[in-house]
């Protein structure tokens, strides 16, 4: 089998799906016949994502949830099961950033805030989500955690975000072992830098200059690429992949890019 028909009619929750990478994942899932619960704290934009999915013939519903609240997570999962009768998969995408500064200049309150969303939120989603997946007796249960390139590499001036995303990768690996005997895969996607709403109205020249610094191919990623990887991990094509932290970063995590003068640059002509 080399297509994605295996995901059809699976029910999945995508958190933080009002925009950005979560929106791209939710739309990709729906385009391939999955029933998607779009969750976010932004009800207006979250409903817009649902409306766009429905306008394309997909099936989706919205549920407002703050992933740092255990009760919100419980209610989100109960809504999904009561609406669609089951849960097959969960994408823990919701997250927040922190200001760039050296570690000693962060406050304890900032630590608590970032960790509550970026790490505790993933833990709560996995804790309650996997129980619903197991109770649904899904033949292809899956959890996809959206970590970051910062989950596998260190970053100066990003101690809170980096530590939380490293924690997400750790949770992913441990949970993959916990649930492998029950045919539930658990993987993490570690994105580099992508074109999302975070760029706002930044001039294209500024974006391109930054891309040249941050990315080996001098480009920012297309969020749909994250959606395609998440779709693969949700499908029967990836049932033997679990516990992986998969970078999608144009090679940024492969090592240092050293400028080199080619002896035969004419092959590029």
XYZ file of N, CA, C and O in Angstrom, residues 60-224:
660
model
N -15.157 18.403 10.397
C -14.413 18.980 11.502
C -15.357 19.655 12.486
O -16.470 20.060 12.137
N -14.889 19.764 13.726
C -15.611 20.471 14.777
C -14.590 21.262 15.586
O -13.405 20.923 15.614
N -15.072 22.291 16.271
C -14.180 23.101 17.096
C -14.469 22.874 18.567
O -15.632 22.752 18.976
N -13.400 22.851 19.361
C -13.552 22.826 20.814
C -12.494 23.734 21.421
O -11.297 23.536 21.181
N -12.946 24.711 22.197
C -11.993 25.623 22.830
C -11.365 24.952 24.053
O -12.084 24.463 24.938
N -10.052 24.947 24.097
C -9.354 24.359 25.240
C -8.021 25.044 25.467
O -7.302 25.369 24.523
N -7.715 25.253 26.734
C -6.395 25.704 27.172
C -5.643 24.448 27.591
O -6.027 23.785 28.567
N -4.586 24.100 26.869
C -3.927 22.811 27.109
C -3.239 22.744 28.458
O -2.878 21.649 28.913
N -3.052 23.879 29.121
C -2.449 23.845 30.453
C -3.461 23.489 31.531
O -3.102 23.279 32.692
N -4.739 23.414 31.148
C -5.814 23.067 32.083
C -6.206 21.601 31.909
O -6.680 21.200 30.846
N -6.032 20.808 32.954
C -6.382 19.388 32.849
C -7.866 19.207 32.580
O -8.255 18.333 31.792
N -8.703 20.029 33.202
C -10.135 19.878 32.978
C -10.498 20.186 31.535
O -11.355 19.511 30.941
N -9.841 21.201 30.940
C -10.090 21.504 29.527
C -9.717 20.323 28.641
O -10.421 19.996 27.673
N -8.606 19.667 28.945
C -8.179 18.506 28.157
C -9.186 17.376 28.297
O -9.574 16.728 27.305
N -9.624 17.120 29.512
C -10.626 16.065 29.744
C -11.902 16.367 28.977
O -12.476 15.502 28.301
N -12.355 17.624 29.050
C -13.585 18.013 28.363
C -13.421 17.907 26.841
O -14.353 17.502 26.133
N -12.252 18.271 26.341
C -11.974 18.198 24.904
C -12.069 16.762 24.399
O -12.662 16.490 23.341
N -11.512 15.857 25.153
C -11.535 14.451 24.740
C -12.939 13.869 24.872
O -13.401 13.126 23.993
N -13.645 14.245 25.931
C -15.022 13.770 26.087
C -15.904 14.303 24.954
O -16.768 13.585 24.439
N -15.680 15.548 24.554
C -16.427 16.119 23.429
C -16.163 15.324 22.157
O -17.089 15.011 21.398
N -14.916 14.991 21.932
C -14.547 14.252 20.715
C -15.213 12.890 20.679
O -15.793 12.492 19.658
N -15.133 12.165 21.779
C -15.701 10.816 21.827
C -17.225 10.872 21.723
O -17.843 10.035 21.041
N -17.843 11.873 22.382
C -19.308 11.963 22.302
C -19.770 12.387 20.915
O -20.848 12.014 20.454
N -18.933 13.165 20.200
C -19.297 13.643 18.863
C -19.066 12.594 17.794
O -19.916 12.385 16.914
N -17.936 11.904 17.865
C -17.547 10.979 16.799
C -17.498 9.512 17.237
O -17.243 8.639 16.409
N -17.711 9.264 18.520
C -17.797 7.879 18.982
C -16.479 7.220 19.313
O -16.464 6.081 19.778
N -15.362 7.928 19.097
C -14.063 7.306 19.303
C -12.953 8.332 19.194
O -13.189 9.490 18.801
N -11.737 7.920 19.534
C -10.551 8.728 19.291
C -9.447 7.803 18.794
O -9.127 6.800 19.434
N -8.879 8.127 17.636
C -7.806 7.333 17.050
C -6.441 7.993 17.187
O -5.418 7.300 17.203
N -6.426 9.323 17.254
C -5.140 9.990 17.293
C -5.211 11.369 17.899
O -6.288 11.971 18.026
N -4.057 11.859 18.295
C -3.946 13.167 18.918
C -2.664 13.827 18.460
O -1.597 13.196 18.449
N -2.764 15.095 18.061
C -1.583 15.885 17.728
C -1.463 16.997 18.759
O -2.307 17.902 18.827
N -0.433 16.911 19.593
C -0.168 17.936 20.598
C 0.700 19.019 19.954
O 1.928 18.911 19.926
N 0.034 20.040 19.434
C 0.737 21.093 18.706
C 0.788 22.415 19.463
O 1.714 23.203 19.260
N -0.175 22.676 20.324
C -0.265 23.976 20.982
C 1.010 24.291 21.761
O 1.567 23.429 22.452
N 1.463 25.513 21.624
C 2.672 25.910 22.333
C 2.836 27.415 22.312
O 2.191 28.121 21.534
N 3.705 27.911 23.179
C 4.008 29.332 23.223
C 5.523 29.508 23.256
O 6.260 28.592 23.603
N 5.962 30.693 22.894
C 7.387 31.011 22.928
C 7.696 31.840 24.172
O 6.801 32.212 24.932
N 8.958 32.118 24.362
C 9.406 32.976 25.457
C 10.385 33.991 24.890
O 11.014 33.743 23.855
N 10.525 35.138 25.532
C 11.493 36.126 25.053
C 12.905 35.539 25.036
O 13.248 34.714 25.883
N 13.709 35.963 24.084
C 15.099 35.516 24.028
C 15.930 36.312 25.031
O 16.041 37.543 24.915
N 16.479 35.596 26.008
C 17.343 36.240 26.992
C 18.161 35.169 27.701
O 17.794 33.991 27.679
N 19.278 35.533 28.320
C 20.065 34.531 29.037
C 19.274 33.946 30.205
O 18.359 34.592 30.737
N 19.624 32.742 30.582
C 18.841 31.979 31.554
C 18.583 32.740 32.848
O 17.461 32.727 33.379
N 19.604 33.432 33.377
C 19.445 34.066 34.683
C 18.480 35.243 34.659
O 18.052 35.712 35.729
N 18.116 35.703 33.473
C 17.204 36.834 33.385
C 15.736 36.421 33.249
O 14.846 37.280 33.226
N 15.465 35.123 33.159
C 14.082 34.658 33.174
C 13.554 34.678 34.607
O 14.293 34.430 35.562
N 12.275 34.900 34.725
C 11.636 34.835 36.036
C 11.035 33.446 36.249
O 10.795 32.696 35.292
N 10.791 33.111 37.494
C 10.147 31.834 37.810
C 8.745 31.786 37.216
O 8.265 30.726 36.797
N 8.107 32.956 37.150
C 6.759 33.014 36.569
C 6.789 32.696 35.079
O 5.895 32.004 34.561
N 7.808 33.185 34.382
C 7.952 32.868 32.965
C 8.207 31.380 32.766
O 7.662 30.759 31.835
N 9.037 30.809 33.621
C 9.289 29.367 33.546
C 7.984 28.594 33.688
O 7.693 27.674 32.915
N 7.192 28.948 34.689
C 5.934 28.245 34.936
C 4.994 28.372 33.746
O 4.325 27.404 33.355
N 4.941 29.570 33.154
C 4.007 29.800 32.042
C 4.387 28.981 30.823
O 3.534 28.313 30.207
N 5.667 29.028 30.431
C 6.106 28.293 29.245
C 5.984 26.789 29.462
O 5.488 26.053 28.598
N 6.413 26.332 30.621
C 6.369 24.906 30.898
C 4.933 24.387 30.976
O 4.644 23.272 30.540
N 4.032 25.217 31.509
C 2.632 24.792 31.645
C 1.999 24.479 30.303
O 1.198 23.540 30.176
N 2.345 25.258 29.283
C 1.766 25.047 27.956
C 2.594 24.055 27.146
O 2.071 23.066 26.619
N 3.894 24.297 27.057
C 4.741 23.552 26.118
C 5.089 22.146 26.587
O 5.351 21.273 25.752
N 5.100 21.905 27.879
C 5.443 20.568 28.383
C 4.279 19.922 29.123
O 3.852 18.822 28.782
N 3.746 20.614 30.114
C 2.605 20.046 30.848
C 1.421 19.821 29.916
O 0.717 18.807 30.026
N 1.202 20.759 28.984
C 0.090 20.609 28.049
C 0.209 19.352 27.211
O -0.783 18.667 26.936
N 1.440 19.020 26.796
C 1.672 17.786 26.035
C 1.451 16.569 26.926
O 0.827 15.580 26.521
N 1.963 16.633 28.150
C 1.760 15.531 29.096
C 0.273 15.260 29.311
O -0.179 14.106 29.267
N -0.504 16.322 29.550
C -1.934 16.140 29.806
C -2.650 15.572 28.588
O -3.518 14.695 28.717
N -2.289 16.074 27.411
C -2.897 15.535 26.198
C -2.598 14.064 26.027
O -3.490 13.265 25.696
N -1.334 13.682 26.246
C -0.950 12.278 26.107
C -1.627 11.421 27.175
O -2.143 10.337 26.876
N -1.629 11.889 28.400
C -2.197 11.133 29.519
C -3.650 10.758 29.269
O -4.048 9.593 29.391
N -4.444 11.753 28.911
C -5.872 11.499 28.729
C -6.191 11.021 27.314
O -7.129 10.237 27.120
N -5.399 11.462 26.344
C -5.646 11.037 24.972
C -5.398 9.561 24.761
O -6.192 8.870 24.106
N -4.307 9.045 25.306
C -3.996 7.637 25.072
C -5.032 6.732 25.727
O -5.332 5.649 25.208
N -5.599 7.172 26.831
C -6.645 6.358 27.459
C -7.863 6.241 26.546
O -8.444 5.157 26.396
N -8.236 7.363 25.923
C -9.377 7.334 25.003
C -9.067 6.511 23.761
O -9.937 5.798 23.239
N -7.831 6.582 23.269
C -7.424 5.786 22.099
C -7.497 4.297 22.429
O -8.007 3.495 21.629
N -7.007 3.926 23.603
C -7.033 2.514 24.003
C -8.471 2.028 24.191
O -8.822 0.917 23.778
N -9.314 2.856 24.809
C -10.709 2.472 25.015
C -11.453 2.355 23.686
O -12.409 1.570 23.570
N -11.004 3.118 22.689
C -11.629 3.063 21.363
C -11.195 1.833 20.576
O -11.744 1.554 19.511
N -10.198 1.123 21.118
C -9.643 -0.075 20.448
C -9.262 0.249 18.997
O -9.560 -0.508 18.067
N -8.606 1.384 18.838
C -8.189 1.814 17.511
C -7.182 0.838 16.922
O -6.210 0.468 17.585
N -7.383 0.409 15.685
C -6.423 -0.498 15.051
C -5.136 0.200 14.624
O -4.166 -0.454 14.261
N -5.156 1.518 14.674
C -3.972 2.275 14.264
C -3.840 3.550 15.067
O -3.733 4.644 14.514
N -3.828 3.418 16.400
C -3.763 4.582 17.264
C -2.421 5.295 17.147
O -1.385 4.663 16.938
N -2.447 6.608 17.302
C -1.196 7.369 17.167
C -1.249 8.662 17.964
O -2.320 9.237 18.184
N -0.084 9.086 18.411
C 0.102 10.401 19.005
C 1.281 11.055 18.297
O 2.323 10.428 18.113
N 1.097 12.300 17.879
C 2.175 13.082 17.275
C 2.360 14.335 18.126
O 1.416 15.106 18.311
N 3.550 14.504 18.663
C 3.870 15.687 19.443
C 4.718 16.634 18.596
O 5.732 16.216 18.035
N 4.290 17.879 18.516
C 5.077 18.864 17.770
C 6.084 19.476 18.736
O 5.728 20.283 19.603
N 7.328 19.050 18.602
C 8.398 19.570 19.451
C 9.034 20.753 18.720
O 8.362 21.736 18.419
N 10.297 20.654 18.396
C 10.998 21.751 17.727
C 12.422 21.306 17.462
O 12.920 20.358 18.078
N 13.072 22.005 16.563
C 14.514 21.837 16.429
C 15.178 22.092 17.777
O 16.197 21.476 18.116
N 14.556 22.957 18.585
C 15.055 23.240 19.933
C 14.851 22.065 20.886
O 15.326 22.094 22.015
N 14.163 21.029 20.421
C 13.992 19.836 21.233
C 15.122 18.840 21.068
O 15.220 17.866 21.831
N 15.989 19.066 20.074
C 17.113 18.146 19.861
C 18.453 18.864 19.827
O 19.501 18.233 19.809
N 18.413 20.205 19.821
C 19.636 21.008 19.858
C 19.514 22.062 20.950
O 18.407 22.473 21.313
N 20.641 22.521 21.469
C 20.626 23.628 22.395
C 20.541 24.949 21.648
O 20.921 25.048 20.481
N 20.000 25.956 22.313
C 19.897 27.289 21.719
C 20.217 28.331 22.783
O 19.595 28.338 23.854
N 21.158 29.192 22.503
C 21.431 30.264 23.444
C 20.239 31.202 23.534
O 19.500 31.386 22.563
N 20.041 31.748 24.716
C 18.967 32.722 24.965
C 17.571 32.129 24.777
O 16.603 32.864 24.617
N 17.456 30.801 24.790
C 16.145 30.147 24.630
C 15.984 29.021 25.642
O 15.427 27.975 25.356
N 16.492 29.242 26.862
C 16.522 28.171 27.841
C 15.170 27.582 28.198
O 15.035 26.363 28.320
N 14.147 28.409 28.348
C 12.839 27.903 28.761
C 12.179 27.101 27.644
O 11.678 25.995 27.861
N 12.180 27.667 26.453
C 11.578 26.983 25.307
C 12.342 25.692 25.006
O 11.735 24.632 24.793
N 13.668 25.764 25.018
C 14.491 24.601 24.696
C 14.292 23.489 25.711
O 14.163 22.312 25.349
N 14.253 23.829 26.980
C 14.079 22.794 28.006
C 12.708 22.136 27.897
O 12.573 20.918 28.045
N 11.682 22.934 27.595
C 10.341 22.363 27.441
C 10.276 21.419 26.243
O 9.688 20.327 26.327
N 10.882 21.835 25.129
C 10.831 21.002 23.929
C 11.705 19.751 24.081
O 11.368 18.689 23.537
N 12.807 19.842 24.793
C 13.566 18.627 25.118
C 12.703 17.680 25.957
O 12.751 16.458 25.782
N 11.920 18.266 26.857
C 11.012 17.451 27.662
C 9.969 16.752 26.819
O 9.615 15.591 27.083
N 9.469 17.429 25.792
C 8.491 16.818 24.885
C 9.100 15.601 24.193
O 8.457 14.549 24.068
N 10.342 15.738 23.745
C 11.011 14.602 23.097
C 11.181 13.459 24.087
O 10.968 12.285 23.746
N 11.525 13.774 25.338
C 11.664 12.731 26.345
C 10.361 12.012 26.633
O 10.318 10.781 26.738
N 9.284 12.771 26.756
C 7.967 12.159 26.956
C 7.601 11.256 25.784
O 7.030 10.168 25.967
N 7.917 11.716 24.604
C 7.613 10.950 23.385
C 8.309 9.591 23.417
O 7.686 8.554 23.150
N 9.582 9.586 23.739
C 10.346 8.337 23.733
C 9.836 7.366 24.793
O 9.677 6.157 24.534
N 9.576 7.871 25.983
C 9.098 6.991 27.050
C 7.713 6.436 26.742
O 7.448 5.242 26.930
N 6.816 7.308 26.262
C 5.461 6.851 25.958
C 5.445 5.866 24.802
O 4.618 4.946 24.770
N 6.356 6.042 23.851
C 6.427 5.092 22.735
C 6.680 3.684 23.245
O 6.102 2.706 22.737
N 7.521 3.561 24.260
C 7.806 2.250 24.843
C 6.634 1.749 25.671
O 6.325 0.546 25.677
N 5.970 2.667 26.382
C 4.817 2.274 27.196
C 3.707 1.648 26.355
O 3.058 0.678 26.788
N 3.465 2.204 25.154
C 2.271 1.813 24.399
C 2.554 1.018 23.138
O 1.608 0.626 22.440
N 3.819 0.716 22.870
C 4.144 -0.127 21.720
C 3.430 -1.480 21.772
O 2.948 -1.969 20.734
N 3.327 -2.125 22.947
C 2.625 -3.420 22.989
C 1.147 -3.330 22.649
O 0.499 -4.349 22.388
N 0.606 -2.108 22.638
C -0.825 -1.925 22.408
C -1.103 -1.260 21.061
O -2.206 -0.748 20.820
N -0.089 -1.270 20.191
C -0.227 -0.795 18.814
C -0.579 0.688 18.725
O -1.322 1.112 17.835
N -0.050 1.474 19.656
C -0.195 2.929 19.590
C 1.196 3.512 19.364
O 2.104 3.291 20.164
N 1.363 4.218 18.273
C 2.657 4.840 17.989
C 2.704 6.243 18.593
O 1.691 6.938 18.665
N 3.890 6.635 19.024
C 4.095 7.963 19.611
C 5.370 8.545 19.012
O 6.454 7.981 19.190
N 5.232 9.651 18.305
C 6.380 10.265 17.649
C 6.375 11.775 17.839
O 5.329 12.369 18.132
N 7.532 12.368 17.660
C 7.654 13.826 17.723
C 8.158 14.361 16.393
O 9.029 13.757 15.765
N 7.598 15.463 15.970
C 8.102 16.201 14.816
C 8.839 17.418 15.351
O 8.333 18.130 16.226
N 10.030 17.653 14.833
C 10.880 18.742 15.317
C 11.096 19.764 14.199
O 12.088 19.677 13.453
N 10.196 20.722 14.045
C 10.303 21.683 12.947
C 11.430 22.684 13.144
O 11.744 23.090 14.271
N 12.002 23.100 12.018
C 12.882 24.249 12.014
C 12.034 25.512 11.951
O 11.043 25.631 12.667
N 12.373 26.434 11.068
C 11.649 27.704 10.980
C 10.743 27.702 9.749
O 11.203 27.457 8.633
N 9.466 27.984 9.982
C 8.461 27.900 8.928
C 7.749 29.234 8.725
O 7.741 30.095 9.603
N 7.155 29.366 7.548
C 6.352 30.554 7.242
C 4.983 30.427 7.914
O 4.118 29.693 7.434
N 4.793 31.104 9.012
C 3.516 31.105 9.710
C 3.142 32.535 10.067
O 3.874 33.481 9.779
N 2.017 32.688 10.755
C 1.515 34.021 11.103
C 2.449 34.765 12.045
O 2.315 35.988 12.221
N 3.383 34.073 12.649
C 4.308 34.723 13.582
C 5.116 35.825 12.897
O 5.594 36.763 13.543
N 5.245 35.720 11.570
C 6.014 36.730 10.836
C 5.223 38.011 10.634
O 5.797 39.046 10.297
N 3.901 37.938 10.815
C 3.076 39.128 10.696
C 3.266 39.839 9.367
O 3.216 39.233 8.297
N 3.525 41.135 9.456
C 3.690 41.971 8.258
C 5.168 42.231 7.947
O 5.514 43.230 7.306
N 6.033 41.349 8.398
C 7.465 41.533 8.149
C 7.736 41.589 6.651
O 7.185 40.798 5.876
N 8.580 42.523 6.208
C 8.902 42.625 4.776
C 9.540 41.341 4.262
O 10.281 40.664 4.990
N 9.255 41.024 3.013
C 9.785 39.803 2.419
C 11.314 39.794 2.453
O 11.931 38.745 2.670
N 11.926 40.943 2.255
C 13.390 41.008 2.269
C 13.947 40.609 3.628
O 14.977 39.936 3.721
N 13.273 41.021 4.690
C 13.697 40.663 6.045
C 13.579 39.157 6.257
O 14.474 38.509 6.818
N 12.474 38.588 5.786
C 12.259 37.148 5.926
C 13.330 36.369 5.171
O 13.898 35.398 5.683
N 13.624 36.797 3.965
C 14.620 36.106 3.156
C 16.021 36.221 3.758
O 16.799 35.254 3.744
N 16.349 37.371 4.315
C 17.654 37.544 4.954
C 17.779 36.627 6.164
O 18.833 36.022 6.394
N 16.707 36.500 6.933
C 16.728 35.615 8.097
C 16.859 34.163 7.658
O 17.591 33.385 8.279
N 16.146 33.804 6.595
C 16.196 32.427 6.098
C 17.615 32.038 5.701
O 18.043 30.899 5.906
N 18.354 32.987 5.132
C 19.726 32.699 4.725
C 20.616 32.383 5.926
O 21.577 31.620 5.811
N 20.267 32.949 7.066
C 21.048 32.721 8.281
C 20.652 31.410 8.951
O 21.499 30.644 9.401
N 19.363 31.146 9.004
C 18.847 30.056 9.827
C 18.747 28.721 9.108
O 18.761 27.667 9.727
N 18.663 28.731 7.775
C 18.366 27.497 7.047
C 19.452 27.166 6.026
O 19.870 28.036 5.253
N 19.914 25.909 5.993
C 20.940 25.534 5.020
C 20.546 25.768 3.572
O 21.416 26.010 2.730
N 19.252 25.686 3.259
C 18.838 25.932 1.871
C 18.316 27.351 1.658
O 17.748 27.666 0.619
N 18.523 28.205 2.685
C 18.161 29.623 2.609
C 16.668 29.853 2.375
O 16.270 30.848 1.779
N 15.841 28.918 2.854
C 14.397 29.057 2.702
C 13.707 28.725 4.016
O 14.230 27.956 4.828
N 12.534 29.298 4.222
C 11.684 28.895 5.331
C 10.780 27.759 4.871
O 10.434 27.656 3.701
N 10.389 26.920 5.810
C 9.560 25.782 5.459
C 8.118 26.162 5.175
O 7.601 27.169 5.671
N 7.470 25.341 4.376
C 6.043 25.475 4.091
C 5.290 24.627 5.126
O 5.558 23.426 5.253
N 4.361 25.210 5.896
C 3.635 24.444 6.911
C 2.992 23.168 6.382
O 2.803 22.208 7.137
N 2.666 23.136 5.093
C 2.052 21.927 4.540
C 2.992 20.730 4.614
O 2.546 19.585 4.657
